[in-house]
Amino acid sequence: MLVRTLAMGLVVVGTGAGAKVPPPPAVVTGPPVSCVLIQNIRNTNVVDDKTIDFMMNGRQVYRNNLPNSCPQLAFNNAFGYQTSNGQLCSVDIITVLVQGGGIARGASCGLGKFTPIAPPPRK
């Protein structure tokens, strides 16, 4: 689910499971890029505390391997970010959104580069 706020940023809620399993195998389809356009993000999948898949328009998928583990990212399966230039980049910070009796901010973590991978097979 993708929820847009018009003020300063965007909140993204992933749909991945919170279990600690290795990321699914990925077939890299091109070189990593530093930024993706926010308007093209259709959905996200929090794979684990270090891996987020960004599903883009046109079935393009970018895997972001965070440089460090982001505590409770997979458990809460939700994160937010703020940007003012319409792009989400490897220099940006995400903040885990802790759910329970409202939404609170959790750990803030840096993103890595966005690596294009083959989309999962359609079911």
mmCIF file with all atom_site columns, C-alpha atoms in Angstrom:
data_model
loop_
_atom_site.group_PDB
_atom_site.id
_atom_site.type_symbol
_atom_site.label_atom_id
_atom_site.label_alt_id
_atom_site.label_comp_id
_atom_site.label_asym_id
_atom_site.label_entity_id
_atom_site.label_seq_id
_atom_site.pdbx_PDB_ins_code
_atom_site.Cartn_x
_atom_site.Cartn_y
_atom_site.Cartn_z
_atom_site.occupancy
_atom_site.B_iso_or_equiv
_atom_site.pdbx_formal_charge
_atom_site.auth_seq_id
_atom_site.auth_comp_id
_atom_site.auth_asym_id
_atom_site.auth_atom_id
_atom_site.pdbx_PDB_model_num
ATOM 1   C CA . MET A 1 1   ? 0.000  0.000   0.000   1.00 0.00 ? 1   MET A CA 1
ATOM 2   C CA . LEU A 1 2   ? 1.318  3.421   -0.863  1.00 0.00 ? 2   LEU A CA 1
ATOM 3   C CA . VAL A 1 3   ? -0.002 6.416   1.038   1.00 0.00 ? 3   VAL A CA 1
ATOM 4   C CA . ARG A 1 4   ? 0.961  9.853   -0.242  1.00 0.00 ? 4   ARG A CA 1
ATOM 5   C CA . THR A 1 5   ? 1.059  12.958  1.864   1.00 0.00 ? 5   THR A CA 1
ATOM 6   C CA . LEU A 1 6   ? 1.230  16.208  -0.013  1.00 0.00 ? 6   LEU A CA 1
ATOM 7   C CA . ALA A 1 7   ? 3.253  18.080  2.573   1.00 0.00 ? 7   ALA A CA 1
ATOM 8   C CA . MET A 1 8   ? 6.866  16.966  2.512   1.00 0.00 ? 8   MET A CA 1
ATOM 9   C CA . GLY A 1 9   ? 7.074  13.294  1.927   1.00 0.00 ? 9   GLY A CA 1
ATOM 10  C CA . LEU A 1 10  ? 5.622  9.940   1.501   1.00 0.00 ? 10  LEU A CA 1
ATOM 11  C CA . VAL A 1 11  ? 4.814  7.056   3.783   1.00 0.00 ? 11  VAL A CA 1
ATOM 12  C CA . VAL A 1 12  ? 5.302  3.590   2.387   1.00 0.00 ? 12  VAL A CA 1
ATOM 13  C CA . VAL A 1 13  ? 3.895  0.486   3.984   1.00 0.00 ? 13  VAL A CA 1
ATOM 14  C CA . GLY A 1 14  ? 5.385  -2.788  2.785   1.00 0.00 ? 14  GLY A CA 1
ATOM 15  C CA . THR A 1 15  ? 3.509  -6.009  2.386   1.00 0.00 ? 15  THR A CA 1
ATOM 16  C CA . GLY A 1 16  ? 6.247  -8.538  3.124   1.00 0.00 ? 16  GLY A CA 1
ATOM 17  C CA . ALA A 1 17  ? 6.221  -11.029 5.951   1.00 0.00 ? 17  ALA A CA 1
ATOM 18  C CA . GLY A 1 18  ? 8.090  -10.167 9.133   1.00 0.00 ? 18  GLY A CA 1
ATOM 19  C CA . ALA A 1 19  ? 9.813  -13.555 9.346   1.00 0.00 ? 19  ALA A CA 1
ATOM 20  C CA . LYS A 1 20  ? 13.613 -13.722 9.345   1.00 0.00 ? 20  LYS A CA 1
ATOM 21  C CA . VAL A 1 21  ? 14.200 -15.565 6.076   1.00 0.00 ? 21  VAL A CA 1
ATOM 22  C CA . PRO A 1 22  ? 16.811 -14.820 3.434   1.00 0.00 ? 22  PRO A CA 1
ATOM 23  C CA . PRO A 1 23  ? 15.673 -12.555 0.616   1.00 0.00 ? 23  PRO A CA 1
ATOM 24  C CA . PRO A 1 24  ? 14.280 -14.446 -2.351  1.00 0.00 ? 24  PRO A CA 1
ATOM 25  C CA . PRO A 1 25  ? 16.853 -15.078 -5.069  1.00 0.00 ? 25  PRO A CA 1
ATOM 26  C CA . ALA A 1 26  ? 17.035 -12.170 -7.460  1.00 0.00 ? 26  ALA A CA 1
ATOM 27  C CA . VAL A 1 27  ? 18.200 -11.980 -11.043 1.00 0.00 ? 27  VAL A CA 1
ATOM 28  C CA . VAL A 1 28  ? 19.974 -8.660  -11.491 1.00 0.00 ? 28  VAL A CA 1
ATOM 29  C CA . THR A 1 29  ? 18.883 -7.031  -14.746 1.00 0.00 ? 29  THR A CA 1
ATOM 30  C CA . GLY A 1 30  ? 21.133 -3.967  -14.846 1.00 0.00 ? 30  GLY A CA 1
ATOM 31  C CA . PRO A 1 31  ? 23.537 -1.762  -12.930 1.00 0.00 ? 31  PRO A CA 1
ATOM 32  C CA . PRO A 1 32  ? 22.489 -0.198  -9.610  1.00 0.00 ? 32  PRO A CA 1
ATOM 33  C CA . VAL A 1 33  ? 21.118 3.339   -9.671  1.00 0.00 ? 33  VAL A CA 1
ATOM 34  C CA . SER A 1 34  ? 21.309 5.987   -6.973  1.00 0.00 ? 34  SER A CA 1
ATOM 35  C CA . CYS A 1 35  ? 17.705 7.243   -7.175  1.00 0.00 ? 35  CYS A CA 1
ATOM 36  C CA . VAL A 1 36  ? 14.189 6.247   -8.224  1.00 0.00 ? 36  VAL A CA 1
ATOM 37  C CA . LEU A 1 37  ? 11.263 8.550   -8.958  1.00 0.00 ? 37  LEU A CA 1
ATOM 38  C CA . ILE A 1 38  ? 8.737  8.487   -6.119  1.00 0.00 ? 38  ILE A CA 1
ATOM 39  C CA . GLN A 1 39  ? 5.822  8.849   -8.520  1.00 0.00 ? 39  GLN A CA 1
ATOM 40  C CA . ASN A 1 40  ? 6.800  5.525   -10.111 1.00 0.00 ? 40  ASN A CA 1
ATOM 41  C CA . ILE A 1 41  ? 6.780  3.522   -6.841  1.00 0.00 ? 41  ILE A CA 1
ATOM 42  C CA . ARG A 1 42  ? 3.683  1.328   -6.927  1.00 0.00 ? 42  ARG A CA 1
ATOM 43  C CA . ASN A 1 43  ? 4.310  -0.824  -3.844  1.00 0.00 ? 43  ASN A CA 1
ATOM 44  C CA . THR A 1 44  ? 7.045  -2.050  -1.528  1.00 0.00 ? 44  THR A CA 1
ATOM 45  C CA . ASN A 1 45  ? 7.945  -5.383  0.000   1.00 0.00 ? 45  ASN A CA 1
ATOM 46  C CA . VAL A 1 46  ? 9.985  -5.360  3.207   1.00 0.00 ? 46  VAL A CA 1
ATOM 47  C CA . VAL A 1 47  ? 11.907 -8.617  2.855   1.00 0.00 ? 47  VAL A CA 1
ATOM 48  C CA . ASP A 1 48  ? 13.954 -8.387  6.051   1.00 0.00 ? 48  ASP A CA 1
ATOM 49  C CA . ASP A 1 49  ? 15.736 -5.796  8.213   1.00 0.00 ? 49  ASP A CA 1
ATOM 50  C CA . LYS A 1 50  ? 18.237 -5.084  5.398   1.00 0.00 ? 50  LYS A CA 1
ATOM 51  C CA . THR A 1 51  ? 16.240 -5.592  2.198   1.00 0.00 ? 51  THR A CA 1
ATOM 52  C CA . ILE A 1 52  ? 13.341 -3.730  0.593   1.00 0.00 ? 52  ILE A CA 1
ATOM 53  C CA . ASP A 1 53  ? 11.950 -4.446  -2.870  1.00 0.00 ? 53  ASP A CA 1
ATOM 54  C CA . PHE A 1 54  ? 10.392 -1.452  -4.630  1.00 0.00 ? 54  PHE A CA 1
ATOM 55  C CA . MET A 1 55  ? 7.783  -2.438  -7.214  1.00 0.00 ? 55  MET A CA 1
ATOM 56  C CA . MET A 1 56  ? 7.593  0.267   -9.834  1.00 0.00 ? 56  MET A CA 1
ATOM 57  C CA . ASN A 1 57  ? 5.169  1.092   -12.624 1.00 0.00 ? 57  ASN A CA 1
ATOM 58  C CA . GLY A 1 58  ? 5.716  -1.119  -15.663 1.00 0.00 ? 58  GLY A CA 1
ATOM 59  C CA . ARG A 1 59  ? 6.640  -4.208  -13.558 1.00 0.00 ? 59  ARG A CA 1
ATOM 60  C CA . GLN A 1 60  ? 10.172 -2.898  -12.908 1.00 0.00 ? 60  GLN A CA 1
ATOM 61  C CA . VAL A 1 61  ? 11.502 -3.962  -9.488  1.00 0.00 ? 61  VAL A CA 1
ATOM 62  C CA . TYR A 1 62  ? 14.412 -2.392  -7.615  1.00 0.00 ? 62  TYR A CA 1
ATOM 63  C CA . ARG A 1 63  ? 15.988 -4.157  -4.654  1.00 0.00 ? 63  ARG A CA 1
ATOM 64  C CA . ASN A 1 64  ? 17.518 -1.902  -2.026  1.00 0.00 ? 64  ASN A CA 1
ATOM 65  C CA . ASN A 1 65  ? 20.066 -3.612  0.196   1.00 0.00 ? 65  ASN A CA 1
ATOM 66  C CA . LEU A 1 66  ? 20.510 -1.293  3.150   1.00 0.00 ? 66  LEU A CA 1
ATOM 67  C CA . PRO A 1 67  ? 24.173 -0.920  4.188   1.00 0.00 ? 67  PRO A CA 1
ATOM 68  C CA . ASN A 1 68  ? 23.249 -1.804  7.789   1.00 0.00 ? 68  ASN A CA 1
ATOM 69  C CA . SER A 1 69  ? 20.455 -3.724  9.443   1.00 0.00 ? 69  SER A CA 1
ATOM 70  C CA . CYS A 1 70  ? 17.471 -1.520  10.312  1.00 0.00 ? 70  CYS A CA 1
ATOM 71  C CA . PRO A 1 71  ? 16.077 -2.666  13.688  1.00 0.00 ? 71  PRO A CA 1
ATOM 72  C CA . GLN A 1 72  ? 12.444 -3.784  13.636  1.00 0.00 ? 72  GLN A CA 1
ATOM 73  C CA . LEU A 1 73  ? 11.925 -2.943  9.943   1.00 0.00 ? 73  LEU A CA 1
ATOM 74  C CA . ALA A 1 74  ? 10.697 -6.435  9.048   1.00 0.00 ? 74  ALA A CA 1
ATOM 75  C CA . PHE A 1 75  ? 8.691  -6.834  12.264  1.00 0.00 ? 75  PHE A CA 1
ATOM 76  C CA . ASN A 1 76  ? 6.774  -3.574  11.771  1.00 0.00 ? 76  ASN A CA 1
ATOM 77  C CA . ASN A 1 77  ? 6.750  -3.901  7.983   1.00 0.00 ? 77  ASN A CA 1
ATOM 78  C CA . ALA A 1 78  ? 6.341  -0.163  7.553   1.00 0.00 ? 78  ALA A CA 1
ATOM 79  C CA . PHE A 1 79  ? 8.570  2.836   6.976   1.00 0.00 ? 79  PHE A CA 1
ATOM 80  C CA . GLY A 1 80  ? 8.343  6.471   6.037   1.00 0.00 ? 80  GLY A CA 1
ATOM 81  C CA . TYR A 1 81  ? 10.634 9.013   4.445   1.00 0.00 ? 81  TYR A CA 1
ATOM 82  C CA . GLN A 1 82  ? 10.748 12.673  3.522   1.00 0.00 ? 82  GLN A CA 1
ATOM 83  C CA . THR A 1 83  ? 12.168 14.136  0.371   1.00 0.00 ? 83  THR A CA 1
ATOM 84  C CA . SER A 1 84  ? 11.721 17.408  -1.418  1.00 0.00 ? 84  SER A CA 1
ATOM 85  C CA . ASN A 1 85  ? 12.956 16.538  -4.910  1.00 0.00 ? 85  ASN A CA 1
ATOM 86  C CA . GLY A 1 86  ? 10.520 13.829  -6.044  1.00 0.00 ? 86  GLY A CA 1
ATOM 87  C CA . GLN A 1 87  ? 13.163 11.104  -5.858  1.00 0.00 ? 87  GLN A CA 1
ATOM 88  C CA . LEU A 1 88  ? 14.158 8.534   -3.268  1.00 0.00 ? 88  LEU A CA 1
ATOM 89  C CA . CYS A 1 89  ? 17.936 8.174   -3.270  1.00 0.00 ? 89  CYS A CA 1
ATOM 90  C CA . SER A 1 90  ? 20.703 6.136   -1.677  1.00 0.00 ? 90  SER A CA 1
ATOM 91  C CA . VAL A 1 91  ? 21.617 9.167   0.460   1.00 0.00 ? 91  VAL A CA 1
ATOM 92  C CA . ASP A 1 92  ? 18.094 9.309   1.963   1.00 0.00 ? 92  ASP A CA 1
ATOM 93  C CA . ILE A 1 93  ? 17.024 8.021   5.366   1.00 0.00 ? 93  ILE A CA 1
ATOM 94  C CA . ILE A 1 94  ? 13.968 5.882   6.086   1.00 0.00 ? 94  ILE A CA 1
ATOM 95  C CA . THR A 1 95  ? 12.283 5.729   9.488   1.00 0.00 ? 95  THR A CA 1
ATOM 96  C CA . VAL A 1 96  ? 10.602 2.571   10.771  1.00 0.00 ? 96  VAL A CA 1
ATOM 97  C CA . LEU A 1 97  ? 6.967  3.194   11.688  1.00 0.00 ? 97  LEU A CA 1
ATOM 98  C CA . VAL A 1 98  ? 6.091  1.336   14.879  1.00 0.00 ? 98  VAL A CA 1
ATOM 99  C CA . GLN A 1 99  ? 2.444  0.352   14.979  1.00 0.00 ? 99  GLN A CA 1
ATOM 100 C CA . GLY A 1 100 ? 0.424  -0.301  18.100  1.00 0.00 ? 100 GLY A CA 1
ATOM 101 C CA . GLY A 1 101 ? -1.874 2.187   19.780  1.00 0.00 ? 101 GLY A CA 1
ATOM 102 C CA . GLY A 1 102 ? -1.042 4.630   16.993  1.00 0.00 ? 102 GLY A CA 1
ATOM 103 C CA . ILE A 1 103 ? 2.054  5.075   14.880  1.00 0.00 ? 103 ILE A CA 1
ATOM 104 C CA . ALA A 1 104 ? 5.367  6.025   16.473  1.00 0.00 ? 104 ALA A CA 1
ATOM 105 C CA . ARG A 1 105 ? 8.806  6.539   14.953  1.00 0.00 ? 105 ARG A CA 1
ATOM 106 C CA . GLY A 1 106 ? 11.346 3.771   15.305  1.00 0.00 ? 106 GLY A CA 1
ATOM 107 C CA . ALA A 1 107 ? 14.891 3.448   13.999  1.00 0.00 ? 107 ALA A CA 1
ATOM 108 C CA . SER A 1 108 ? 16.155 5.695   11.204  1.00 0.00 ? 108 SER A CA 1
ATOM 109 C CA . CYS A 1 109 ? 18.315 3.943   8.621   1.00 0.00 ? 109 CYS A CA 1
ATOM 110 C CA . GLY A 1 110 ? 20.170 4.816   5.439   1.00 0.00 ? 110 GLY A CA 1
ATOM 111 C CA . LEU A 1 111 ? 19.272 3.359   2.084   1.00 0.00 ? 111 LEU A CA 1
ATOM 112 C CA . GLY A 1 112 ? 21.650 1.664   -0.331  1.00 0.00 ? 112 GLY A CA 1
ATOM 113 C CA . LYS A 1 113 ? 21.644 1.808   -4.118  1.00 0.00 ? 113 LYS A CA 1
ATOM 114 C CA . PHE A 1 114 ? 18.649 0.523   -6.051  1.00 0.00 ? 114 PHE A CA 1
ATOM 115 C CA . THR A 1 115 ? 19.482 -2.612  -8.036  1.00 0.00 ? 115 THR A CA 1
ATOM 116 C CA . PRO A 1 116 ? 17.082 -3.569  -10.835 1.00 0.00 ? 116 PRO A CA 1
ATOM 117 C CA . ILE A 1 117 ? 15.974 -7.187  -10.535 1.00 0.00 ? 117 ILE A CA 1
ATOM 118 C CA . ALA A 1 118 ? 13.654 -9.420  -12.533 1.00 0.00 ? 118 ALA A CA 1
ATOM 119 C CA . PRO A 1 119 ? 10.063 -9.140  -11.304 1.00 0.00 ? 119 PRO A CA 1
ATOM 120 C CA . PRO A 1 120 ? 8.603  -12.139 -9.492  1.00 0.00 ? 120 PRO A CA 1
ATOM 121 C CA . PRO A 1 121 ? 6.537  -14.457 -11.687 1.00 0.00 ? 121 PRO A CA 1
ATOM 122 C CA . ARG A 1 122 ? 2.862  -13.594 -11.908 1.00 0.00 ? 122 ARG A CA 1
ATOM 123 C CA . LYS A 1 123 ? 0.518  -15.931 -10.072 1.00 0.00 ? 123 LYS A CA 1
#
